[in-house]
Coordinates of C-alpha atoms and ligand atoms in Angstrom, one line a residue:
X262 CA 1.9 -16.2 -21.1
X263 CA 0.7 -13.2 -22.6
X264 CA 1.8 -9.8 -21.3
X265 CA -1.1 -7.5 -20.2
X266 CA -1.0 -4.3 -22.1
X267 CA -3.8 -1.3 -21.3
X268 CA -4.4 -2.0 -24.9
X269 CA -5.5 -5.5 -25.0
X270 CA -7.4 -4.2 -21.7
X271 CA -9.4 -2.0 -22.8
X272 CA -10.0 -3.9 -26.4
X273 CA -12.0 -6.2 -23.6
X274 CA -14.1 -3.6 -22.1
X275 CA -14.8 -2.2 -25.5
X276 CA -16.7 -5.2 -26.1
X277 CA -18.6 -5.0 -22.7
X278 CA -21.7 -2.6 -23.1
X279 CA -23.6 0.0 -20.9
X280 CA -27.3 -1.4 -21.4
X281 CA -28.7 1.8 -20.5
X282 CA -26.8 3.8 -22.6
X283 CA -26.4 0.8 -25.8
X284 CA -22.6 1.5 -25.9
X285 CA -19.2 0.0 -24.9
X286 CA -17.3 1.4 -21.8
X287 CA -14.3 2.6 -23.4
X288 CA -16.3 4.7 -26.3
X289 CA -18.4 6.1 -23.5
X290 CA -15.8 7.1 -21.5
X291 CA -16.7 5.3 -18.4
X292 CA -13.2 3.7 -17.7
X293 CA -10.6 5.5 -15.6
X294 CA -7.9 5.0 -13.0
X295 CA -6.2 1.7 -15.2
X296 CA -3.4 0.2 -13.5
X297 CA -1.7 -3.0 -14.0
X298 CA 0.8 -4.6 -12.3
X299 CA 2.2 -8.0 -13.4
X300 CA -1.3 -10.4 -13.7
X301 CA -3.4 -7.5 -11.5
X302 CA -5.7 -5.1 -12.9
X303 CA -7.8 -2.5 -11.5
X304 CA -10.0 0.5 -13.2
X305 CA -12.8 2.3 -12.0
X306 CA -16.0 2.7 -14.2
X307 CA -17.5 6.2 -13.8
X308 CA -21.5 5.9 -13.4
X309 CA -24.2 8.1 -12.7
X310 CA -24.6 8.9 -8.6
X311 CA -28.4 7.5 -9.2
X312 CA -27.5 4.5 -10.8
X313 CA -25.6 3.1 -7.8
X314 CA -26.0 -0.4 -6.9
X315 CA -27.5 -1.0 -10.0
X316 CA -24.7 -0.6 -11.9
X317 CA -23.3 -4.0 -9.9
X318 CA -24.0 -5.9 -13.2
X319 CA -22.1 -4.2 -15.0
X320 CA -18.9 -3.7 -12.7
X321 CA -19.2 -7.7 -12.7
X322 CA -19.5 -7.9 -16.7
X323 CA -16.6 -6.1 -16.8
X324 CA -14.4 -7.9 -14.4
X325 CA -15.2 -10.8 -16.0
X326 CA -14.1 -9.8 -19.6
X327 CA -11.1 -8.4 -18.6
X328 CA -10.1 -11.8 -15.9
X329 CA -10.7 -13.7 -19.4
X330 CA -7.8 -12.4 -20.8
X331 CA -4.8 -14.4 -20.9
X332 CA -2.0 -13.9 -18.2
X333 CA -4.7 -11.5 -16.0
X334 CA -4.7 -13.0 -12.6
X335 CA -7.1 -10.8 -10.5
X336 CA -9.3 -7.8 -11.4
X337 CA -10.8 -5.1 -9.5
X338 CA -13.3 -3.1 -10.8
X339 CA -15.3 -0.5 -8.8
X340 CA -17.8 1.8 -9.4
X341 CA -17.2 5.9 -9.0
X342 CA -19.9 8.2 -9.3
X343 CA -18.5 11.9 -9.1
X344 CA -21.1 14.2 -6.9
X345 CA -21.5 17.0 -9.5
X346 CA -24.1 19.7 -7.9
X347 CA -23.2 18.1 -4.3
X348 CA -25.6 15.0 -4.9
X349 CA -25.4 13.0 -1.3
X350 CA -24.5 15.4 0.4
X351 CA -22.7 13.8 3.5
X352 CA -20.2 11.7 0.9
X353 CA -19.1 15.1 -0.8
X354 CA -15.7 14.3 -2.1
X355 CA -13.3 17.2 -2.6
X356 CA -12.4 18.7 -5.4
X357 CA -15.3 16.0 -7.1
X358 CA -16.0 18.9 -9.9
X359 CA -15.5 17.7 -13.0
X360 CA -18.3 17.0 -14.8
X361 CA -19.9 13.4 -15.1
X362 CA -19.0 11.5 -17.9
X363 CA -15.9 13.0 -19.1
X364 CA -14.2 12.1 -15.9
X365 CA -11.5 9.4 -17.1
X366 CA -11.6 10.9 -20.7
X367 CA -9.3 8.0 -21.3
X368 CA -7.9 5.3 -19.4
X369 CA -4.8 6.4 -21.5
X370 CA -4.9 10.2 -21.2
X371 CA -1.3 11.5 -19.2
X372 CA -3.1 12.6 -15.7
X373 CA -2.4 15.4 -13.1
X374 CA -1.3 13.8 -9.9
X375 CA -0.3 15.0 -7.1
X376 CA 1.3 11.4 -6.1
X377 CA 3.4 11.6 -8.9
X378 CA 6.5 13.1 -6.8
X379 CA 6.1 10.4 -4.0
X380 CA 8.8 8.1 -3.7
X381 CA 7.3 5.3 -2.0
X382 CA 3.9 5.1 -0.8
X383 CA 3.4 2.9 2.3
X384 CA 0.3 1.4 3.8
X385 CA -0.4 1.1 7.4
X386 CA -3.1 -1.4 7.8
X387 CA -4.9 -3.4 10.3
X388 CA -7.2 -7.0 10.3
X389 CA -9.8 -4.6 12.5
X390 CA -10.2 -1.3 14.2
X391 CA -8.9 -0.8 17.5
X392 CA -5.4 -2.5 17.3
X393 CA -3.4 1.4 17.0
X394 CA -3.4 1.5 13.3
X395 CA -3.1 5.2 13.4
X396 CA -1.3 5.8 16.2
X397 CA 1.4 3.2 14.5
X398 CA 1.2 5.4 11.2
X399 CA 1.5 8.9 13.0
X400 CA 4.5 8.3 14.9
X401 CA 5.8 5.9 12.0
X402 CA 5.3 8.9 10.2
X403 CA 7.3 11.3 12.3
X404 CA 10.1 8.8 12.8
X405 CA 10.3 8.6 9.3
X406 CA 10.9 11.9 9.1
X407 CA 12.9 12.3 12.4
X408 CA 15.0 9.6 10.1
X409 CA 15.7 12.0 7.4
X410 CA 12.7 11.3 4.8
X411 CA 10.8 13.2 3.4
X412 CA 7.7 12.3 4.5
X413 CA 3.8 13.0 4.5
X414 CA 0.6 11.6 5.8
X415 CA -2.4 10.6 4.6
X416 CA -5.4 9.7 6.3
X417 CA -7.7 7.4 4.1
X418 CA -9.5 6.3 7.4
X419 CA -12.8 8.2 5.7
X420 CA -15.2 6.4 8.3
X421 CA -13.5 7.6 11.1
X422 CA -10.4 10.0 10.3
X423 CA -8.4 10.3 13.4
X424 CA -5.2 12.8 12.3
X425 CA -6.3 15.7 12.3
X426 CA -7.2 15.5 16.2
X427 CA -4.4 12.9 16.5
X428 CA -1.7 15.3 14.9
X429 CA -3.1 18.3 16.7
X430 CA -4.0 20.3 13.0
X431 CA -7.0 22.4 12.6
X432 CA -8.6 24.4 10.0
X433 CA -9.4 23.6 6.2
X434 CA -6.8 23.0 3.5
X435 CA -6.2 26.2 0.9
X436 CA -6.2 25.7 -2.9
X437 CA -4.4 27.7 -4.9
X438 CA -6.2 26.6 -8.7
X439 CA -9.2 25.7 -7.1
X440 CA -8.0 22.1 -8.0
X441 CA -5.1 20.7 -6.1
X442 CA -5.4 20.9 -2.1
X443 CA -2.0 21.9 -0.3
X444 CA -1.6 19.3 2.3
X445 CA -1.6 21.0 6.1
X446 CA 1.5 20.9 7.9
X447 CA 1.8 18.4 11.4
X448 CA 4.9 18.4 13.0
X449 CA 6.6 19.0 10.3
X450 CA 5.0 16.3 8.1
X451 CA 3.1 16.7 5.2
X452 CA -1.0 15.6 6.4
X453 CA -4.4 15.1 4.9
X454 CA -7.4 14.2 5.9
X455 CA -11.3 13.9 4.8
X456 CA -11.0 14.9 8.6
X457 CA -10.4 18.0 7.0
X458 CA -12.9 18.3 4.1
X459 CA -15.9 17.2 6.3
X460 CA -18.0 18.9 9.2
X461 CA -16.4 16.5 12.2
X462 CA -20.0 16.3 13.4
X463 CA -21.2 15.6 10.1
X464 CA -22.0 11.7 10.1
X465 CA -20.5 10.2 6.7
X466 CA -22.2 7.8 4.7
X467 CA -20.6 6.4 1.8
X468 CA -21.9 4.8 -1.0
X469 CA -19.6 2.4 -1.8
X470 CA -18.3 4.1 -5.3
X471 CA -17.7 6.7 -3.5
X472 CA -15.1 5.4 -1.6
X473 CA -12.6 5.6 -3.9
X474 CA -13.6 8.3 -5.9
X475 CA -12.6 10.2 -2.5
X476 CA -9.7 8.2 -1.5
X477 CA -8.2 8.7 -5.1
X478 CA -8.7 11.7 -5.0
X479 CA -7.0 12.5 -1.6
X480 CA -3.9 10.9 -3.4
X481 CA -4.3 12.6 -6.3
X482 CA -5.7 16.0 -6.2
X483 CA -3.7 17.4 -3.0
X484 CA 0.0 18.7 -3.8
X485 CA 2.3 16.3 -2.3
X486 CA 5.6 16.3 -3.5
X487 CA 8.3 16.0 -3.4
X488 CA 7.9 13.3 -0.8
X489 CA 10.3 10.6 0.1
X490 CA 7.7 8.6 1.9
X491 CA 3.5 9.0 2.0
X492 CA 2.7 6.7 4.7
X493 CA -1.1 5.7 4.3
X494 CA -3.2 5.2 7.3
X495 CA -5.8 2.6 5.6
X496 CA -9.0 2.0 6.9
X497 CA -9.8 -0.7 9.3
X498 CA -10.2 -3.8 7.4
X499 CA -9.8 -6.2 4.6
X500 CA -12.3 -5.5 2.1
X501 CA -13.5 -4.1 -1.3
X502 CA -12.2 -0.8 -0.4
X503 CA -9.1 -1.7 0.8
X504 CA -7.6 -3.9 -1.9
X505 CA -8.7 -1.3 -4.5
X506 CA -7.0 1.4 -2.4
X507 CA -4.1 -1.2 -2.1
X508 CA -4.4 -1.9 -6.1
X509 CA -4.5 1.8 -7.2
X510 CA -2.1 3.7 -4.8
X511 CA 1.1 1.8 -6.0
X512 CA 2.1 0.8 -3.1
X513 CA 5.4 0.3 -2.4
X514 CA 4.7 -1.8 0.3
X515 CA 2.4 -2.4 4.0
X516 CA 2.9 -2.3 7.6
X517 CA 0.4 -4.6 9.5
X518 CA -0.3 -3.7 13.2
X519 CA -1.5 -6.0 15.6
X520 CA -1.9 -6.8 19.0
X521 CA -0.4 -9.9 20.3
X522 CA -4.4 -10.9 21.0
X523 CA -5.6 -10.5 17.2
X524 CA -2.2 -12.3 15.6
X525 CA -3.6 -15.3 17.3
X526 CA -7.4 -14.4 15.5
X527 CA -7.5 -14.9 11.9
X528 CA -7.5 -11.1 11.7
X529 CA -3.7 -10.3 10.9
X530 CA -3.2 -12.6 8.4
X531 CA -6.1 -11.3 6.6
X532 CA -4.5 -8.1 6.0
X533 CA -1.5 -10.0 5.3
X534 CA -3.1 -11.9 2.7
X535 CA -4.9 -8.8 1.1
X536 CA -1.4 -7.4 0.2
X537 CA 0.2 -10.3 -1.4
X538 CA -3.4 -10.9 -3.5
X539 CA -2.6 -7.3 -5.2
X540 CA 1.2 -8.0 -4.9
X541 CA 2.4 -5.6 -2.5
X542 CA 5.6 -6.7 -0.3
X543 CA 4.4 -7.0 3.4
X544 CA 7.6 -5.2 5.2
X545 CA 6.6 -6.6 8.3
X546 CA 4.1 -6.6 11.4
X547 CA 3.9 -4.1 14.1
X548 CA 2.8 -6.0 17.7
X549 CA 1.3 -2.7 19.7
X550 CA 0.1 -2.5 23.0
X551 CA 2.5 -5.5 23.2
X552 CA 3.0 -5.6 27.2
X553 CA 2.4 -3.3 29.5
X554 CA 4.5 -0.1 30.8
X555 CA 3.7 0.9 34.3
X556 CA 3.2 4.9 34.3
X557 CA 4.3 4.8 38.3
X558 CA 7.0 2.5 38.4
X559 CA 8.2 2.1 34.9
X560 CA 8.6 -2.2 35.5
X561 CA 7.3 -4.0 32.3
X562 CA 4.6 -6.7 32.6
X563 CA 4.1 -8.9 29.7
X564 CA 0.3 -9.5 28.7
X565 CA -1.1 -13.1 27.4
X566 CA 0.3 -14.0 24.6
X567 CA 2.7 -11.6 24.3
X568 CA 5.3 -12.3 21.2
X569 CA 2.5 -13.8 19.3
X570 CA 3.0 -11.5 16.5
X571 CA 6.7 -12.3 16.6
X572 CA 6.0 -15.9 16.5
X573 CA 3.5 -15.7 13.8
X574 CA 5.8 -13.7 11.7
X575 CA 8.5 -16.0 11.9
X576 CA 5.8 -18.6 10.7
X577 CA 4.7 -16.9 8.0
X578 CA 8.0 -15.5 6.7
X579 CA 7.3 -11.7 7.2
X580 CA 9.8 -9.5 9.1
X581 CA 8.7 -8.8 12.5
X582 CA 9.4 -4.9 12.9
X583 CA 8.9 -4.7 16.6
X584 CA 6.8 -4.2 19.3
X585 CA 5.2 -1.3 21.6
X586 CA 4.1 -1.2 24.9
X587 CA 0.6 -0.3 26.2
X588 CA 1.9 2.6 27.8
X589 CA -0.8 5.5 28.9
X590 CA 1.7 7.9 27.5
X591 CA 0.9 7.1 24.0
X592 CA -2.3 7.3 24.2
X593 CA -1.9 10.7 26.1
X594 CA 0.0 12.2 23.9
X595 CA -1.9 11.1 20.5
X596 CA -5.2 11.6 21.8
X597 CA -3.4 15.6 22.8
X598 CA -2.2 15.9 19.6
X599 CA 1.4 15.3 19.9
X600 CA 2.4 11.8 19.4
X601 CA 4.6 10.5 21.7
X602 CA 8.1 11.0 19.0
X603 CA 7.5 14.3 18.5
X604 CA 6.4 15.0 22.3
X605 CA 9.1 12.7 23.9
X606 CA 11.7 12.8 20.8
X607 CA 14.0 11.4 23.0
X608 CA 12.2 8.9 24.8
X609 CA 12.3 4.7 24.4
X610 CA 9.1 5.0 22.5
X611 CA 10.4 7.2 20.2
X612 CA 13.5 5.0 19.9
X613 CA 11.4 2.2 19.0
X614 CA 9.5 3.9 16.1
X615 CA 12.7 5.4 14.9
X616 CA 14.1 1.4 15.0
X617 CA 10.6 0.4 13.2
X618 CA 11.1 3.4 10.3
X619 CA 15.0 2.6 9.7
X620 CA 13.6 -0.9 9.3
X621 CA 10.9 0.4 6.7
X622 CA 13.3 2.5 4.5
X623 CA 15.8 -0.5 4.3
X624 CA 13.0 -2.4 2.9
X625 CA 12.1 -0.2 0.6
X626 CA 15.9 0.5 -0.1
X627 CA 16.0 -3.4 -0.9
X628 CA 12.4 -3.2 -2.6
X629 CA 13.7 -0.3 -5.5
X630 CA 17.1 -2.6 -6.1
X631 CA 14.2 -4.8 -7.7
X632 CA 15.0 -8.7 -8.7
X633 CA 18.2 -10.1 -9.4
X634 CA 18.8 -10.8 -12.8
X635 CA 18.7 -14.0 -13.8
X636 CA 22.1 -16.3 -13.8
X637 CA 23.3 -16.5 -17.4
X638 CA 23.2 -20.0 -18.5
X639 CA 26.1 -20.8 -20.7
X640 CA 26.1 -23.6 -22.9
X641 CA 29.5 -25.9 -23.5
Ligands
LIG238 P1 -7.1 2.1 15.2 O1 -6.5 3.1 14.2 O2 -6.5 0.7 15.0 O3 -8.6 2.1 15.3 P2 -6.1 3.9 17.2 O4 -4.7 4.2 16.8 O5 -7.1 4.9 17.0 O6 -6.6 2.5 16.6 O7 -6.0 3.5 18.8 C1 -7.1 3.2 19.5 C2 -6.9 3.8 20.9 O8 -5.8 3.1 21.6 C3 -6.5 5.3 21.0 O9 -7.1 5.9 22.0 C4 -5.0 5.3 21.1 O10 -4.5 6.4 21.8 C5 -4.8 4.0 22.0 N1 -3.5 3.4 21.7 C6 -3.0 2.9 20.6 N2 -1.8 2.4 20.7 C7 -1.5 2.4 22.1 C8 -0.4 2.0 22.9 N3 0.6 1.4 22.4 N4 -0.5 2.3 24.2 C9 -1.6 2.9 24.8 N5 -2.7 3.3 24.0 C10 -2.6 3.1 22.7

């Protein structure tokens, strides 16, 4: 099969033209944000903010002439439209100030990034909202650093960002070149947020482009490293947005949470099957609010179909990483603004997260060994 070069990429996309503009992406300058790993492709092409959905046709023209390609197993194209002169308003993006069309100069120009000190980036995602997605990632996040890493936080939950209340940080991140964000600081870990960037009463309304023009740029633009570990609180959710986010960020692998409810639902294994579509190891499920703690009496009562996630794990040959309880204390202490690790450090919940994160570095310690070679074959 034919190895996937950005070359051969974007000789495909020069042959795919802009009809209002009468020339090919490439030589306009509308491809950016090229990655490729193994068969899977994903590139953003930069339109204008008013062209929107009608730039669909286009987005499809060019998936298409870069899935013909030979050895190209799945393509993701989206559409970005920076917000030069503020545009919609509600969907500002930060640090979106570079002016349209030279945006992505070239898929093949050597790019600022912020991500580029990150060890492994790890995505904590859920089939749905609701399940304790980002509670899971904030204290996953702070035992991971309790664990010795390195570690930082971002929140690409952009329809409803939960860390800044849920890590107890206020304010607005500084800039020092008027470029690059410094991340805030929550409990020690590295944190941000569009929480951050946006009025909190300020509905948000995203265009779809815009999506990842902002989550890209909360990767990219804020000052990171160096970071052993960026976990990613992902939005609720299986779609567009995600795999692209999933595709672009590298990610050196996921965390699905689920209750033991949902496992049963199709809606776990969707998020399973999102990751291994783009090619990103699943490290293992997460069953939260997995039976319930008594706040008077501290005796444990199991709730229906408890172990589900473990079972369904086992089935589908992804590690099960553990399971925590319903327990009104972690829910108290996240919605205050101390999750429960770094409020009860020495707690059972803590110790369960901290048995969760040792599990997620080994796995990643495992993931960087890469593949064996291949036995030599020796001919008599
Ligand atoms: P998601 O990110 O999946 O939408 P959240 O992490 O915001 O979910 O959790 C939803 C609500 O459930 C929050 O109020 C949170 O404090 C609470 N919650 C999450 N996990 C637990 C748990 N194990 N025990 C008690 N409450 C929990």
């Amino acid at each position: 099969m034919a190895t996937i070069t950005e070359e051969r990429i974007l000789e495909a996309l020069r042959r795919v033209r802009d009809p209002e503009k009468g020339r090919d992406l490439v030589s306009l300058g509308m491809i950016g944000g090229l990655t490729i790993k193994d068969g899977n492709v994903g590139f953003s092409i930069e339109v204008a903010a008013e062209r929107g959905a009608a730039a669909e046709p286009l987005r499809k023209a060019a998936e298409q002439a870069v899935f013909a390609l030979d050895g190209v197993t799945s393509v993701t194209a989206v559409l970005t439209a920076h917000s030069a002169g503020g545009g919609a308003g509600a969907g500002r993006a930060p640090a979106a100030n570079a002016p349209a069309g030279d945006a992505a100069a070239s898929a093949a120009a050597p790019k600022r990034s912020g991500a580029d000190r990150i060890g492994s980036i790890v995505a904590v995602a859920s089939g749905k909202g609701g399940v304790g997605k980002s509670t899971t990632a904030a204290n996953l996040a702070l035992a991971l650093m309790a664990e010795g890493a390195r570690t930082g936080l971002l929140d690409a939950d952009i329809y409803g960002p939960s860390m800044p209340r849920m890590m107890g940080v206020r304010g607005k991140p500084t800039t020092a070149d008027g470029k690059v964000l410094d991340p805030m600081n929550g409990h020690g870990v590295k944190l941000m947020s569009m929480g951050f960037l946006v009025d909190e009463e300020t509905p948000m309304i995203w265009r779809g482009p815009m999506v990842m023009s902002a989550l890209q740029q909360l990767l990219q633009d804020v000052d990171w490293g160096p970071l052993d570990v960026l976990v990613v609180d992902m939005p609720p959710g299986t779609g567009d947005a995600q795999l692209t986010l999933a595709q672009t960020a590298k990610l050196a692998g996921a965390v699905i949470v689920s209750t033991p409810q949902d496992i049963a639902l199709l809606d776990a294994r969707k998020g399973l099957n999102m990751f291994r579509k783009v090619d990103v190891p699943v490290l293992g499920i997460v069953e939260n609010m997995s039976y319930f703690q008594c706040p008077h009496c501290g005796e444990r009562s199991d709730i229906f179909s408890h172990g589900g996630a473990r079972r369904e794990a086992e089935r589908l040959g992804v590690p099960f990483l553990g399971e925590i309880p319903l327990d009104i204390a972690i829910r108290e202490t996240s919605d205050g603004g101390r999750p429960i690790v770094a409020a009860e450090p020495d707690g059972p919940h803590a110790a369960a997260y901290r048995e969760i994160a040792m599990q997620v570095l080994d796995r990643l310690d495992a993931g960087a060994e890469g593949p064996k070679p291949a036995p030599k074959i020796v001919i008599r």
